[in-house]
């Protein structure tokens, strides 16, 4: 088994092709970085990993080891094979975008996961479809019994990873979330790089 | 104030134009019917009401009276003005589609909310965009403390309604959900018509 470590630069995105059966290890190198994650059918980008279809398939809002992550056609596209983190990832919230930062009071352009997805797919020569709701790896958004959400720092540690297996030929895309106005990337509000390895 | 009652036929969809400031009363005529609901910017259908952006905006998974429902550009498109039901509506799950019924064991074509959205927009001469995750009015999907979901009958009564106000010129679309294999439309698993009035 060979692998090479690919950098998801801080505040940026990166995408890669996966063949069915290949695995990708997504590493929270510095421990406190949220990694927005998308996957698309390589032969038809309109079929994508879909959180709203996933929640129906799982009958819950969280993903556990062994779970299949399904598309908007309700077919498995990834499987969560292993998770060395405490397993806290978000399925509920949209990727950040320039509108989010404008509402938070930012007046200039702010890096954001939505644009990072488009740029990452663009590096592969792919046109970005309407961005699906991402699987926000390591993002800690607890749901209170009354349905309230809070935006908390990750509970992962440096080097924690998730191992994903492609269940169809796909394109996988990541964004090291550039959120630095809300402490979802740690209390220091300092986005960092992360890495992945195709194994 | 004038209004006329428009039928959402059982197992079917219906769409209508709303001008900014107009209100629409969405009526659970028989009390146990889930009504999948979408809204689109009339001038740009790629801007749509988005549940994943809504949850960030609200900081919770449920919609309360007075809340603005936002788009994927994080702008208000609807406001929940009044709700005579107990307020149990779903923001988490995708619209049903033919794949959902296939997975439940149905072998022929089954009416579904995704196709109903396309047909309802088609009646207005509009091409359906990739279907956004709907706001599932009256749909009762409790979230347990451990994140598990269950598919329960509505807690609404005949004649319960929600009153929505358009915050921009928009197209609103409804589907009287044809789900008859899981008791989300009541324990009788018998989808019914519903109605709306533009007031």
Short mmCIF file of N, CA and C in Angstrom, two decimals, chain A residues 45-48 50-53 55-56 59-62 64 72-74 91-101 103 114 129-134 143 145-151, chain B residues 45-48 50-53 55-56 59-62 64 72-74 91-101 103 114 129-134 143 145-151:
data_model
loop_
_atom_site.label_atom_id
_atom_site.label_comp_id
_atom_site.label_asym_id
_atom_site.label_seq_id
_atom_site.Cartn_x
_atom_site.Cartn_y
_atom_site.Cartn_z
N UNK A 45 -21.40 14.75 -12.03
CA UNK A 45 -21.20 15.58 -10.83
C UNK A 45 -22.52 16.01 -10.18
N UNK A 46 -23.65 15.83 -10.90
CA UNK A 46 -24.92 16.19 -10.27
C UNK A 46 -25.31 15.18 -9.18
N UNK A 47 -24.66 14.02 -9.18
CA UNK A 47 -24.86 13.09 -8.07
C UNK A 47 -23.77 13.34 -7.04
N UNK A 48 -24.16 13.66 -5.83
CA UNK A 48 -23.20 14.09 -4.82
C UNK A 48 -23.58 13.55 -3.45
N UNK A 50 -24.88 13.71 0.04
CA UNK A 50 -25.95 14.62 0.45
C UNK A 50 -26.31 14.39 1.91
N UNK A 51 -26.10 15.40 2.72
CA UNK A 51 -26.37 15.27 4.16
C UNK A 51 -27.86 15.04 4.43
N UNK A 52 -28.75 15.67 3.64
CA UNK A 52 -30.18 15.51 3.91
C UNK A 52 -30.67 14.11 3.55
N UNK A 53 -30.04 13.49 2.58
CA UNK A 53 -30.37 12.10 2.26
C UNK A 53 -29.69 11.15 3.25
N UNK A 55 -29.09 11.63 6.44
CA UNK A 55 -29.79 11.55 7.74
C UNK A 55 -30.97 10.59 7.67
N UNK A 56 -31.68 10.58 6.54
CA UNK A 56 -32.76 9.60 6.38
C UNK A 56 -32.18 8.18 6.37
N UNK A 59 -30.95 7.34 9.88
CA UNK A 59 -31.90 7.47 10.98
C UNK A 59 -31.28 8.20 12.16
N UNK A 60 -30.27 8.99 11.88
CA UNK A 60 -29.65 9.83 12.93
C UNK A 60 -28.87 10.96 12.27
N UNK A 61 -28.42 11.91 13.11
CA UNK A 61 -27.75 13.07 12.53
C UNK A 61 -26.23 12.92 12.56
N UNK A 62 -25.72 11.86 13.19
CA UNK A 62 -24.26 11.67 13.28
C UNK A 62 -23.85 10.44 12.48
N UNK A 64 -21.34 7.21 12.15
CA UNK A 64 -20.55 6.30 12.99
C UNK A 64 -19.64 5.44 12.11
N UNK A 72 -27.44 12.01 -3.28
CA UNK A 72 -28.82 12.44 -3.54
C UNK A 72 -29.58 11.43 -4.40
N UNK A 73 -28.94 10.34 -4.82
CA UNK A 73 -29.65 9.21 -5.40
C UNK A 73 -29.67 8.04 -4.42
N UNK A 74 -29.28 8.34 -3.17
CA UNK A 74 -29.36 7.38 -2.05
C UNK A 74 -28.47 6.17 -2.28
N UNK A 91 -23.15 17.37 10.42
CA UNK A 91 -23.90 17.11 9.18
C UNK A 91 -24.98 18.17 8.93
N UNK A 92 -25.04 19.20 9.77
CA UNK A 92 -26.21 20.08 9.77
C UNK A 92 -26.02 21.41 9.04
N UNK A 93 -24.79 21.89 8.96
CA UNK A 93 -24.61 23.29 8.55
C UNK A 93 -23.99 23.42 7.18
N UNK A 94 -24.40 24.47 6.47
CA UNK A 94 -23.86 24.80 5.16
C UNK A 94 -22.40 25.20 5.27
N UNK A 95 -21.70 25.08 4.17
CA UNK A 95 -20.35 25.63 4.08
C UNK A 95 -20.42 27.14 4.26
N UNK A 96 -19.36 27.69 4.84
CA UNK A 96 -19.30 29.16 4.93
C UNK A 96 -19.13 29.74 3.53
N UNK A 97 -19.53 30.97 3.40
CA UNK A 97 -19.49 31.66 2.10
C UNK A 97 -19.34 33.15 2.38
N UNK A 98 -19.17 33.93 1.33
CA UNK A 98 -18.90 35.35 1.56
C UNK A 98 -20.06 36.04 2.28
N UNK A 99 -21.27 35.51 2.06
CA UNK A 99 -22.43 36.11 2.71
C UNK A 99 -22.38 35.90 4.22
N UNK A 100 -21.88 34.73 4.63
CA UNK A 100 -21.75 34.43 6.07
C UNK A 100 -20.82 35.45 6.74
N UNK A 101 -19.70 35.74 6.09
CA UNK A 101 -18.74 36.66 6.71
C UNK A 101 -19.26 38.10 6.66
N UNK A 103 -22.35 38.90 7.02
CA UNK A 103 -23.30 38.99 8.13
C UNK A 103 -22.58 39.07 9.47
N UNK A 114 -17.09 27.67 0.42
CA UNK A 114 -17.84 27.54 -0.84
C UNK A 114 -16.95 27.88 -2.02
N UNK A 129 -20.61 22.31 -9.42
CA UNK A 129 -22.07 22.38 -9.38
C UNK A 129 -22.51 23.24 -8.20
N UNK A 130 -23.81 23.47 -8.10
CA UNK A 130 -24.36 24.15 -6.92
C UNK A 130 -23.88 23.40 -5.68
N UNK A 131 -23.21 24.10 -4.76
CA UNK A 131 -22.54 23.36 -3.68
C UNK A 131 -23.50 22.62 -2.77
N UNK A 132 -23.31 21.31 -2.65
CA UNK A 132 -24.12 20.56 -1.69
C UNK A 132 -23.72 20.93 -0.26
N UNK A 133 -24.58 20.62 0.68
CA UNK A 133 -24.24 20.80 2.09
C UNK A 133 -23.11 19.83 2.42
N UNK A 134 -22.01 20.32 2.99
CA UNK A 134 -20.84 19.46 3.20
C UNK A 134 -20.97 18.61 4.46
N UNK A 143 -26.10 19.64 19.47
CA UNK A 143 -27.54 19.93 19.42
C UNK A 143 -28.10 19.74 20.83
N UNK A 145 -31.07 19.49 23.80
CA UNK A 145 -32.38 18.82 23.77
C UNK A 145 -33.50 19.70 23.21
N UNK A 146 -33.39 21.02 23.34
CA UNK A 146 -34.43 21.90 22.79
C UNK A 146 -34.15 22.29 21.34
N UNK A 147 -33.13 21.66 20.72
CA UNK A 147 -32.86 21.91 19.31
C UNK A 147 -31.90 23.06 19.05
N UNK A 148 -31.45 23.72 20.13
CA UNK A 148 -30.49 24.80 19.91
C UNK A 148 -29.13 24.24 19.51
N UNK A 149 -28.41 25.00 18.70
CA UNK A 149 -27.07 24.63 18.25
C UNK A 149 -26.07 25.59 18.87
N UNK A 150 -24.86 25.09 19.14
CA UNK A 150 -23.79 26.01 19.51
C UNK A 150 -22.55 25.70 18.70
N UNK A 151 -21.72 26.70 18.55
CA UNK A 151 -20.53 26.64 17.70
C UNK A 151 -19.32 26.49 18.61
N UNK B 45 -33.70 31.46 -9.96
CA UNK B 45 -34.12 30.24 -9.24
C UNK B 45 -32.96 29.53 -8.55
N UNK B 46 -31.71 29.93 -8.88
CA UNK B 46 -30.59 29.30 -8.19
C UNK B 46 -30.49 29.78 -6.74
N UNK B 47 -31.18 30.87 -6.42
CA UNK B 47 -31.26 31.29 -5.02
C UNK B 47 -32.54 30.71 -4.43
N UNK B 48 -32.39 29.91 -3.40
CA UNK B 48 -33.54 29.17 -2.86
C UNK B 48 -33.48 29.12 -1.34
N UNK B 50 -32.95 27.54 1.99
CA UNK B 50 -31.96 26.49 2.24
C UNK B 50 -31.94 26.12 3.72
N UNK B 51 -32.26 24.88 4.00
CA UNK B 51 -32.31 24.43 5.39
C UNK B 51 -30.93 24.46 6.05
N UNK B 52 -29.87 24.15 5.28
CA UNK B 52 -28.54 24.13 5.90
C UNK B 52 -28.04 25.54 6.22
N UNK B 53 -28.49 26.52 5.46
CA UNK B 53 -28.15 27.91 5.80
C UNK B 53 -29.07 28.43 6.90
N UNK B 55 -30.31 26.73 9.43
CA UNK B 55 -29.91 26.28 10.78
C UNK B 55 -28.79 27.13 11.34
N UNK B 56 -27.86 27.57 10.49
CA UNK B 56 -26.82 28.49 10.96
C UNK B 56 -27.44 29.81 11.38
N UNK B 59 -29.42 29.27 14.59
CA UNK B 59 -28.73 28.66 15.72
C UNK B 59 -29.55 27.56 16.37
N UNK B 60 -30.44 26.97 15.60
CA UNK B 60 -31.23 25.82 16.06
C UNK B 60 -31.80 25.09 14.86
N UNK B 61 -32.38 23.91 15.14
CA UNK B 61 -32.87 23.10 14.03
C UNK B 61 -34.37 23.31 13.78
N UNK B 62 -35.05 24.04 14.65
CA UNK B 62 -36.49 24.26 14.48
C UNK B 62 -36.77 25.72 14.18
N UNK B 64 -39.29 28.93 14.61
CA UNK B 64 -40.28 29.47 15.54
C UNK B 64 -41.01 30.65 14.89
N UNK B 72 -29.81 30.30 0.26
CA UNK B 72 -28.39 29.94 0.14
C UNK B 72 -27.51 31.18 -0.07
N UNK B 73 -28.11 32.36 -0.17
CA UNK B 73 -27.34 33.60 -0.08
C UNK B 73 -27.59 34.28 1.26
N UNK B 74 -28.21 33.54 2.16
CA UNK B 74 -28.42 33.97 3.55
C UNK B 74 -29.29 35.22 3.65
N UNK B 91 -36.70 20.19 9.47
CA UNK B 91 -35.72 20.88 8.62
C UNK B 91 -34.57 19.96 8.22
N UNK B 92 -34.64 18.69 8.57
CA UNK B 92 -33.46 17.82 8.47
C UNK B 92 -33.42 16.90 7.27
N UNK B 93 -34.58 16.52 6.74
CA UNK B 93 -34.61 15.41 5.79
C UNK B 93 -34.92 15.86 4.37
N UNK B 94 -34.32 15.14 3.42
CA UNK B 94 -34.55 15.38 2.00
C UNK B 94 -35.98 15.05 1.63
N UNK B 95 -36.44 15.62 0.53
CA UNK B 95 -37.71 15.21 -0.05
C UNK B 95 -37.62 13.74 -0.47
N UNK B 96 -38.75 13.04 -0.39
CA UNK B 96 -38.76 11.67 -0.90
C UNK B 96 -38.60 11.69 -2.41
N UNK B 97 -38.12 10.60 -2.94
CA UNK B 97 -37.85 10.47 -4.38
C UNK B 97 -38.02 9.00 -4.74
N UNK B 98 -37.92 8.70 -6.02
CA UNK B 98 -38.17 7.32 -6.42
C UNK B 98 -37.15 6.37 -5.80
N UNK B 99 -35.95 6.86 -5.54
CA UNK B 99 -34.92 6.01 -4.94
C UNK B 99 -35.31 5.62 -3.52
N UNK B 100 -35.94 6.53 -2.80
CA UNK B 100 -36.38 6.25 -1.43
C UNK B 100 -37.39 5.10 -1.43
N UNK B 101 -38.34 5.15 -2.35
CA UNK B 101 -39.36 4.10 -2.37
C UNK B 101 -38.78 2.78 -2.86
N UNK B 103 -35.80 1.77 -2.19
CA UNK B 103 -35.10 1.20 -1.03
C UNK B 103 -36.08 0.64 -0.01
N UNK B 114 -40.01 14.91 -4.83
CA UNK B 114 -39.00 15.48 -5.74
C UNK B 114 -39.60 15.68 -7.13
N UNK B 129 -34.69 23.53 -10.76
CA UNK B 129 -33.27 23.39 -10.44
C UNK B 129 -33.07 22.12 -9.62
N UNK B 130 -31.81 21.80 -9.36
CA UNK B 130 -31.49 20.69 -8.45
C UNK B 130 -32.27 20.91 -7.15
N UNK B 131 -33.08 19.95 -6.74
CA UNK B 131 -34.00 20.24 -5.63
C UNK B 131 -33.29 20.52 -4.32
N UNK B 132 -33.56 21.67 -3.73
CA UNK B 132 -33.01 21.96 -2.40
C UNK B 132 -33.70 21.08 -1.36
N UNK B 133 -33.06 20.96 -0.22
CA UNK B 133 -33.70 20.26 0.90
C UNK B 133 -34.93 21.06 1.33
N UNK B 134 -36.09 20.44 1.41
CA UNK B 134 -37.32 21.20 1.68
C UNK B 134 -37.50 21.50 3.16
N UNK B 143 -35.67 14.42 17.30
CA UNK B 143 -34.25 14.12 17.44
C UNK B 143 -34.02 13.72 18.89
N UNK B 145 -31.77 12.63 22.29
CA UNK B 145 -30.51 13.20 22.82
C UNK B 145 -29.26 12.57 22.20
N UNK B 146 -29.34 11.29 21.78
CA UNK B 146 -28.16 10.66 21.17
C UNK B 146 -28.10 10.89 19.66
N UNK B 147 -29.00 11.75 19.14
CA UNK B 147 -28.94 12.08 17.72
C UNK B 147 -29.77 11.18 16.83
N UNK B 148 -30.41 10.16 17.43
CA UNK B 148 -31.26 9.30 16.60
C UNK B 148 -32.52 10.04 16.19
N UNK B 149 -33.03 9.68 15.00
CA UNK B 149 -34.25 10.26 14.46
C UNK B 149 -35.32 9.19 14.41
N UNK B 150 -36.57 9.60 14.58
CA UNK B 150 -37.66 8.65 14.34
C UNK B 150 -38.70 9.32 13.46
N UNK B 151 -39.45 8.51 12.76
CA UNK B 151 -40.42 8.95 11.76
C UNK B 151 -41.80 8.79 12.37
#
